[in-house]
Amino acid sequence: MWRTSPFSVLNGWKERKSVLRFVRKKRSLLGLDITTSSVKVVELSLVAGQYRVECLAVEPMPPNAISDRTVADPQAVGEAIARAVRRTGSACREVA
């Protein structure tokens, strides 16, 4: 004899599946925009099939670091990017 209904096993699976949905790591991605005047970093996450902005940071670009679409000072550009990423507080390392 069944002590519990065979359908209770399925119901238990559904409950575990809904709990796992909260435990899963959210998929996130950093967007990076580099211009002559600033560096912008945005973190997007995919939640329920839609993208959501998690955080955003804008850092000024040092003068003359980029000129005529050419990086004149790679060290300064790299530091501006690092400051912007640090400012977001994101642990994500995937960048688009």
mmCIF file of N, CA and C in Angstrom:
data_model
loop_
_atom_site.group_PDB
_atom_site.id
_atom_site.type_symbol
_atom_site.label_atom_id
_atom_site.label_comp_id
_atom_site.label_asym_id
_atom_site.label_seq_id
_atom_site.Cartn_x
_atom_site.Cartn_y
_atom_site.Cartn_z
ATOM 1 N N MET A 1 0.831 -1.173 0.000
ATOM 2 C CA MET A 1 0.000 0.000 0.000
ATOM 3 C C MET A 1 0.879 1.241 0.000
ATOM 4 N N TRP A 2 0.420 2.249 -0.679
ATOM 5 C CA TRP A 2 1.125 3.534 -0.716
ATOM 6 C C TRP A 2 0.839 4.313 0.549
ATOM 7 N N ARG A 3 1.862 4.761 1.210
ATOM 8 C CA ARG A 3 1.652 5.632 2.366
ATOM 9 C C ARG A 3 1.348 7.050 1.908
ATOM 10 N N THR A 4 1.930 7.404 0.797
ATOM 11 C CA THR A 4 1.648 8.722 0.225
ATOM 12 C C THR A 4 1.224 8.519 -1.213
ATOM 13 N N SER A 5 0.584 9.472 -1.741
ATOM 14 C CA SER A 5 0.145 9.407 -3.121
ATOM 15 C C SER A 5 1.362 9.444 -4.039
ATOM 16 N N PRO A 6 1.343 8.698 -5.143
ATOM 17 C CA PRO A 6 2.469 8.772 -6.071
ATOM 18 C C PRO A 6 2.634 10.172 -6.648
ATOM 19 N N PHE A 7 1.588 10.967 -6.627
ATOM 20 C CA PHE A 7 1.669 12.324 -7.139
ATOM 21 C C PHE A 7 2.401 13.262 -6.180
ATOM 22 N N SER A 8 2.506 12.869 -4.921
ATOM 23 C CA SER A 8 3.225 13.715 -3.969
ATOM 24 C C SER A 8 4.709 13.786 -4.309
ATOM 25 N N VAL A 9 5.235 12.724 -4.929
ATOM 26 C CA VAL A 9 6.628 12.739 -5.365
ATOM 27 C C VAL A 9 6.813 13.826 -6.410
ATOM 28 N N LEU A 10 5.882 13.923 -7.352
ATOM 29 C CA LEU A 10 5.950 14.961 -8.373
ATOM 30 C C LEU A 10 5.819 16.346 -7.751
ATOM 31 N N ASN A 11 4.937 16.491 -6.807
ATOM 32 C CA ASN A 11 4.778 17.780 -6.137
ATOM 33 C C ASN A 11 6.049 18.162 -5.395
ATOM 34 N N GLY A 12 6.711 17.176 -4.781
ATOM 35 C CA GLY A 12 7.973 17.441 -4.103
ATOM 36 C C GLY A 12 9.038 17.902 -5.075
ATOM 37 N N TRP A 13 9.066 17.322 -6.285
ATOM 38 C CA TRP A 13 10.026 17.729 -7.306
ATOM 39 C C TRP A 13 9.771 19.176 -7.722
ATOM 40 N N LYS A 14 8.512 19.527 -7.883
ATOM 41 C CA LYS A 14 8.184 20.900 -8.277
ATOM 42 C C LYS A 14 8.645 21.887 -7.208
ATOM 43 N N GLU A 15 8.477 21.521 -5.948
ATOM 44 C CA GLU A 15 8.916 22.394 -4.864
ATOM 45 C C GLU A 15 10.434 22.553 -4.880
ATOM 46 N N ARG A 16 11.165 21.456 -5.068
ATOM 47 C CA ARG A 16 12.620 21.531 -5.131
ATOM 48 C C ARG A 16 13.071 22.336 -6.337
ATOM 49 N N LYS A 17 12.388 22.166 -7.442
ATOM 50 C CA LYS A 17 12.737 22.897 -8.647
ATOM 51 C C LYS A 17 12.554 24.397 -8.432
ATOM 52 N N SER A 18 11.477 24.784 -7.742
ATOM 53 C CA SER A 18 11.261 26.212 -7.490
ATOM 54 C C SER A 18 12.301 26.759 -6.521
ATOM 55 N N VAL A 19 12.762 25.958 -5.576
ATOM 56 C CA VAL A 19 13.815 26.393 -4.664
ATOM 57 C C VAL A 19 15.132 26.525 -5.423
ATOM 58 N N LEU A 20 15.413 25.587 -6.334
ATOM 59 C CA LEU A 20 16.645 25.650 -7.113
ATOM 60 C C LEU A 20 16.698 26.904 -7.974
ATOM 61 N N ARG A 21 15.557 27.384 -8.397
ATOM 62 C CA ARG A 21 15.520 28.590 -9.211
ATOM 63 C C ARG A 21 16.129 29.771 -8.448
ATOM 64 N N PHE A 22 15.941 29.817 -7.142
ATOM 65 C CA PHE A 22 16.496 30.898 -6.339
ATOM 66 C C PHE A 22 17.964 30.664 -6.012
ATOM 67 N N VAL A 23 18.399 29.419 -6.011
ATOM 68 C CA VAL A 23 19.763 29.081 -5.659
ATOM 69 C C VAL A 23 20.701 29.288 -6.842
ATOM 70 N N ARG A 24 20.200 29.108 -8.074
ATOM 71 C CA ARG A 24 21.044 29.247 -9.255
ATOM 72 C C ARG A 24 21.675 30.616 -9.330
ATOM 73 N N LYS A 25 22.897 30.630 -9.850
ATOM 74 C CA LYS A 25 23.570 31.909 -10.046
ATOM 75 C C LYS A 25 22.903 32.625 -11.210
ATOM 76 N N LYS A 26 22.710 33.907 -11.043
ATOM 77 C CA LYS A 26 22.135 34.648 -12.152
ATOM 78 C C LYS A 26 23.207 34.865 -13.217
ATOM 79 N N ARG A 27 22.784 34.845 -14.448
ATOM 80 C CA ARG A 27 23.707 35.061 -15.552
ATOM 81 C C ARG A 27 23.827 36.558 -15.753
ATOM 82 N N SER A 28 25.029 37.063 -15.669
ATOM 83 C CA SER A 28 25.221 38.489 -15.863
ATOM 84 C C SER A 28 26.356 38.744 -16.835
ATOM 85 N N LEU A 29 26.359 39.952 -17.363
ATOM 86 C CA LEU A 29 27.301 40.338 -18.390
ATOM 87 C C LEU A 29 27.597 41.816 -18.224
ATOM 88 N N LEU A 30 28.852 42.197 -18.426
ATOM 89 C CA LEU A 30 29.224 43.607 -18.370
ATOM 90 C C LEU A 30 29.251 44.179 -19.778
ATOM 91 N N GLY A 31 28.681 45.363 -19.925
ATOM 92 C CA GLY A 31 28.780 46.108 -21.174
ATOM 93 C C GLY A 31 29.776 47.230 -20.971
ATOM 94 N N LEU A 32 30.637 47.457 -21.943
ATOM 95 C CA LEU A 32 31.703 48.443 -21.816
ATOM 96 C C LEU A 32 31.636 49.393 -22.996
ATOM 97 N N ASP A 33 31.606 50.697 -22.711
ATOM 98 C CA ASP A 33 31.596 51.720 -23.749
ATOM 99 C C ASP A 33 32.755 52.671 -23.480
ATOM 100 N N ILE A 34 33.691 52.738 -24.425
ATOM 101 C CA ILE A 34 34.872 53.591 -24.271
ATOM 102 C C ILE A 34 34.783 54.708 -25.302
ATOM 103 N N THR A 35 34.787 55.947 -24.817
ATOM 104 C CA THR A 35 34.782 57.109 -25.701
ATOM 105 C C THR A 35 35.969 57.999 -25.340
ATOM 106 N N THR A 36 36.149 59.074 -26.091
ATOM 107 C CA THR A 36 37.265 59.979 -25.801
ATOM 108 C C THR A 36 37.061 60.724 -24.491
ATOM 109 N N SER A 37 35.810 60.810 -24.026
ATOM 110 C CA SER A 37 35.552 61.579 -22.809
ATOM 111 C C SER A 37 35.290 60.730 -21.569
ATOM 112 N N SER A 38 34.862 59.461 -21.748
ATOM 113 C CA SER A 38 34.522 58.658 -20.574
ATOM 114 C C SER A 38 34.527 57.165 -20.869
ATOM 115 N N VAL A 39 34.457 56.392 -19.782
ATOM 116 C CA VAL A 39 34.282 54.939 -19.833
ATOM 117 C C VAL A 39 32.991 54.641 -19.088
ATOM 118 N N LYS A 40 32.116 53.884 -19.729
ATOM 119 C CA LYS A 40 30.847 53.506 -19.098
ATOM 120 C C LYS A 40 30.802 51.991 -18.981
ATOM 121 N N VAL A 41 30.399 51.501 -17.809
ATOM 122 C CA VAL A 41 30.265 50.071 -17.561
ATOM 123 C C VAL A 41 28.869 49.827 -17.010
ATOM 124 N N VAL A 42 28.171 48.853 -17.594
ATOM 125 C CA VAL A 42 26.837 48.486 -17.121
ATOM 126 C C VAL A 42 26.814 46.973 -16.928
ATOM 127 N N GLU A 43 26.225 46.518 -15.827
ATOM 128 C CA GLU A 43 26.056 45.083 -15.600
ATOM 129 C C GLU A 43 24.609 44.733 -15.870
ATOM 130 N N LEU A 44 24.394 43.780 -16.767
ATOM 131 C CA LEU A 44 23.064 43.292 -17.095
ATOM 132 C C LEU A 44 22.928 41.862 -16.606
ATOM 133 N N SER A 45 21.748 41.529 -16.091
ATOM 134 C CA SER A 45 21.484 40.139 -15.712
ATOM 135 C C SER A 45 20.225 39.688 -16.433
ATOM 136 N N LEU A 46 20.152 38.403 -16.675
ATOM 137 C CA LEU A 46 19.002 37.810 -17.345
ATOM 138 C C LEU A 46 18.094 37.229 -16.276
ATOM 139 N N VAL A 47 16.912 37.837 -16.120
ATOM 140 C CA VAL A 47 15.952 37.418 -15.099
ATOM 141 C C VAL A 47 14.621 37.156 -15.788
ATOM 142 N N ALA A 48 14.150 35.945 -15.683
ATOM 143 C CA ALA A 48 12.859 35.553 -16.261
ATOM 144 C C ALA A 48 12.780 35.925 -17.739
ATOM 145 N N GLY A 49 13.871 35.717 -18.469
ATOM 146 C CA GLY A 49 13.866 35.971 -19.897
ATOM 147 C C GLY A 49 14.009 37.422 -20.300
ATOM 148 N N GLN A 50 14.203 38.311 -19.329
ATOM 149 C CA GLN A 50 14.365 39.733 -19.634
ATOM 150 C C GLN A 50 15.646 40.243 -18.997
ATOM 151 N N TYR A 51 16.276 41.204 -19.660
ATOM 152 C CA TYR A 51 17.502 41.784 -19.114
ATOM 153 C C TYR A 51 17.166 42.873 -18.106
ATOM 154 N N ARG A 52 17.979 42.931 -17.054
ATOM 155 C CA ARG A 52 17.779 43.921 -15.999
ATOM 156 C C ARG A 52 19.121 44.579 -15.700
ATOM 157 N N VAL A 53 19.115 45.893 -15.549
ATOM 158 C CA VAL A 53 20.337 46.624 -15.212
ATOM 159 C C VAL A 53 20.586 46.461 -13.717
ATOM 160 N N GLU A 54 21.731 45.872 -13.391
ATOM 161 C CA GLU A 54 22.104 45.659 -11.992
ATOM 162 C C GLU A 54 22.890 46.851 -11.443
ATOM 163 N N CYS A 55 23.819 47.375 -12.241
ATOM 164 C CA CYS A 55 24.601 48.522 -11.798
ATOM 165 C C CYS A 55 25.198 49.238 -13.005
ATOM 166 N N LEU A 56 25.575 50.477 -12.783
ATOM 167 C CA LEU A 56 26.106 51.321 -13.847
ATOM 168 C C LEU A 56 27.164 52.232 -13.254
ATOM 169 N N ALA A 57 28.256 52.440 -13.999
ATOM 170 C CA ALA A 57 29.307 53.354 -13.546
ATOM 171 C C ALA A 57 29.854 54.114 -14.747
ATOM 172 N N VAL A 58 30.182 55.378 -14.526
ATOM 173 C CA VAL A 58 30.785 56.225 -15.554
ATOM 174 C C VAL A 58 32.029 56.863 -14.937
ATOM 175 N N GLU A 59 33.151 56.727 -15.624
ATOM 176 C CA GLU A 59 34.410 57.323 -15.182
ATOM 177 C C GLU A 59 34.931 58.234 -16.284
ATOM 178 N N PRO A 60 35.454 59.405 -15.930
ATOM 179 C CA PRO A 60 36.012 60.291 -16.959
ATOM 180 C C PRO A 60 37.295 59.717 -17.542
ATOM 181 N N MET A 61 37.480 59.961 -18.813
ATOM 182 C CA MET A 61 38.706 59.532 -19.488
ATOM 183 C C MET A 61 39.728 60.656 -19.335
ATOM 184 N N PRO A 62 40.967 60.335 -18.994
ATOM 185 C CA PRO A 62 41.988 61.377 -18.888
ATOM 186 C C PRO A 62 42.151 62.099 -20.240
ATOM 187 N N PRO A 63 42.477 63.379 -20.200
ATOM 188 C CA PRO A 63 42.645 64.124 -21.463
ATOM 189 C C PRO A 63 43.733 63.503 -22.335
ATOM 190 N N ASN A 64 43.487 63.479 -23.619
ATOM 191 C CA ASN A 64 44.429 62.979 -24.623
ATOM 192 C C ASN A 64 44.772 61.497 -24.489
ATOM 193 N N ALA A 65 43.986 60.723 -23.728
ATOM 194 C CA ALA A 65 44.236 59.281 -23.613
ATOM 195 C C ALA A 65 43.809 58.578 -24.901
ATOM 196 N N ILE A 66 42.786 59.117 -25.556
ATOM 197 C CA ILE A 66 42.321 58.589 -26.835
ATOM 198 C C ILE A 66 42.195 59.768 -27.788
ATOM 199 N N SER A 67 42.802 59.634 -28.969
ATOM 200 C CA SER A 67 42.672 60.688 -29.969
ATOM 201 C C SER A 67 42.524 60.061 -31.346
ATOM 202 N N ASP A 68 41.600 60.564 -32.118
ATOM 203 C CA ASP A 68 41.343 60.062 -33.473
ATOM 204 C C ASP A 68 41.126 58.552 -33.512
ATOM 205 N N ARG A 69 40.316 58.062 -32.566
ATOM 206 C CA ARG A 69 39.979 56.628 -32.474
ATOM 207 C C ARG A 69 41.198 55.730 -32.241
ATOM 208 N N THR A 70 42.236 56.303 -31.697
ATOM 209 C CA THR A 70 43.446 55.555 -31.381
ATOM 210 C C THR A 70 43.777 55.742 -29.909
ATOM 211 N N VAL A 71 44.122 54.653 -29.243
ATOM 212 C CA VAL A 71 44.498 54.728 -27.834
ATOM 213 C C VAL A 71 45.922 55.267 -27.760
ATOM 214 N N ALA A 72 46.047 56.497 -27.256
ATOM 215 C CA ALA A 72 47.364 57.135 -27.147
ATOM 216 C C ALA A 72 48.063 56.744 -25.854
ATOM 217 N N ASP A 73 47.280 56.511 -24.794
ATOM 218 C CA ASP A 73 47.848 56.173 -23.485
ATOM 219 C C ASP A 73 47.135 54.933 -22.937
ATOM 220 N N PRO A 74 47.591 53.730 -23.297
ATOM 221 C CA PRO A 74 46.920 52.500 -22.855
ATOM 222 C C PRO A 74 46.855 52.357 -21.334
ATOM 223 N N GLN A 75 47.870 52.825 -20.642
ATOM 224 C CA GLN A 75 47.888 52.738 -19.175
ATOM 225 C C GLN A 75 46.733 53.543 -18.578
ATOM 226 N N ALA A 76 46.529 54.761 -19.056
ATOM 227 C CA ALA A 76 45.461 55.621 -18.543
ATOM 228 C C ALA A 76 44.082 55.059 -18.876
ATOM 229 N N VAL A 77 43.942 54.514 -20.081
ATOM 230 C CA VAL A 77 42.654 53.918 -20.475
ATOM 231 C C VAL A 77 42.367 52.696 -19.602
ATOM 232 N N GLY A 78 43.364 51.850 -19.389
ATOM 233 C CA GLY A 78 43.203 50.675 -18.534
ATOM 234 C C GLY A 78 42.832 51.039 -17.105
ATOM 235 N N GLU A 79 43.449 52.088 -16.583
ATOM 236 C CA GLU A 79 43.123 52.531 -15.220
ATOM 237 C C GLU A 79 41.701 53.069 -15.146
ATOM 238 N N ALA A 80 41.247 53.782 -16.172
ATOM 239 C CA ALA A 80 39.871 54.301 -16.189
ATOM 240 C C ALA A 80 38.871 53.148 -16.235
ATOM 241 N N ILE A 81 39.175 52.122 -17.034
ATOM 242 C CA ILE A 81 38.296 50.945 -17.101
ATOM 243 C C ILE A 81 38.263 50.244 -15.744
ATOM 244 N N ALA A 82 39.424 50.060 -15.135
ATOM 245 C CA ALA A 82 39.501 49.389 -13.825
ATOM 246 C C ALA A 82 38.720 50.163 -12.764
ATOM 247 N N ARG A 83 38.828 51.488 -12.774
ATOM 248 C CA ARG A 83 38.072 52.306 -11.807
ATOM 249 C C ARG A 83 36.573 52.140 -12.011
ATOM 250 N N ALA A 84 36.130 52.135 -13.265
ATOM 251 C CA ALA A 84 34.700 51.991 -13.554
ATOM 252 C C ALA A 84 34.184 50.622 -13.118
ATOM 253 N N VAL A 85 34.951 49.574 -13.400
ATOM 254 C CA VAL A 85 34.532 48.226 -12.997
ATOM 255 C C VAL A 85 34.505 48.103 -11.480
ATOM 256 N N ARG A 86 35.518 48.649 -10.814
ATOM 257 C CA ARG A 86 35.551 48.636 -9.343
ATOM 258 C C ARG A 86 34.358 49.392 -8.766
ATOM 259 N N ARG A 87 34.007 50.498 -9.381
ATOM 260 C CA ARG A 87 32.895 51.315 -8.898
ATOM 261 C C ARG A 87 31.565 50.570 -8.987
ATOM 262 N N THR A 88 31.407 49.692 -9.978
ATOM 263 C CA THR A 88 30.160 48.913 -10.070
ATOM 264 C C THR A 88 30.045 47.907 -8.945
ATOM 265 N N GLY A 89 31.187 47.419 -8.451
ATOM 266 C CA GLY A 89 31.167 46.404 -7.403
ATOM 267 C C GLY A 89 30.816 45.024 -7.939
ATOM 268 N N SER A 90 30.829 44.884 -9.244
ATOM 269 C CA SER A 90 30.437 43.626 -9.883
ATOM 270 C C SER A 90 31.563 42.594 -9.777
ATOM 271 N N ALA A 91 31.159 41.329 -9.610
ATOM 272 C CA ALA A 91 32.117 40.234 -9.616
ATOM 273 C C ALA A 91 32.169 39.585 -11.001
ATOM 274 N N CYS A 92 31.322 40.032 -11.892
ATOM 275 C CA CYS A 92 31.258 39.496 -13.248
ATOM 276 C C CYS A 92 32.522 39.873 -14.019
ATOM 277 N N ARG A 93 33.024 38.928 -14.814
ATOM 278 C CA ARG A 93 34.219 39.187 -15.610
ATOM 279 C C ARG A 93 33.973 38.962 -17.094
ATOM 280 N N GLU A 94 32.730 38.675 -17.483
ATOM 281 C CA GLU A 94 32.393 38.524 -18.892
ATOM 282 C C GLU A 94 31.974 39.871 -19.440
ATOM 283 N N VAL A 95 32.646 40.319 -20.495
ATOM 284 C CA VAL A 95 32.401 41.658 -21.043
ATOM 285 C C VAL A 95 32.010 41.541 -22.497
ATOM 286 N N ALA A 96 31.028 42.347 -22.873
ATOM 287 C CA ALA A 96 30.617 42.401 -24.281
ATOM 288 C C ALA A 96 30.963 43.768 -24.834
#
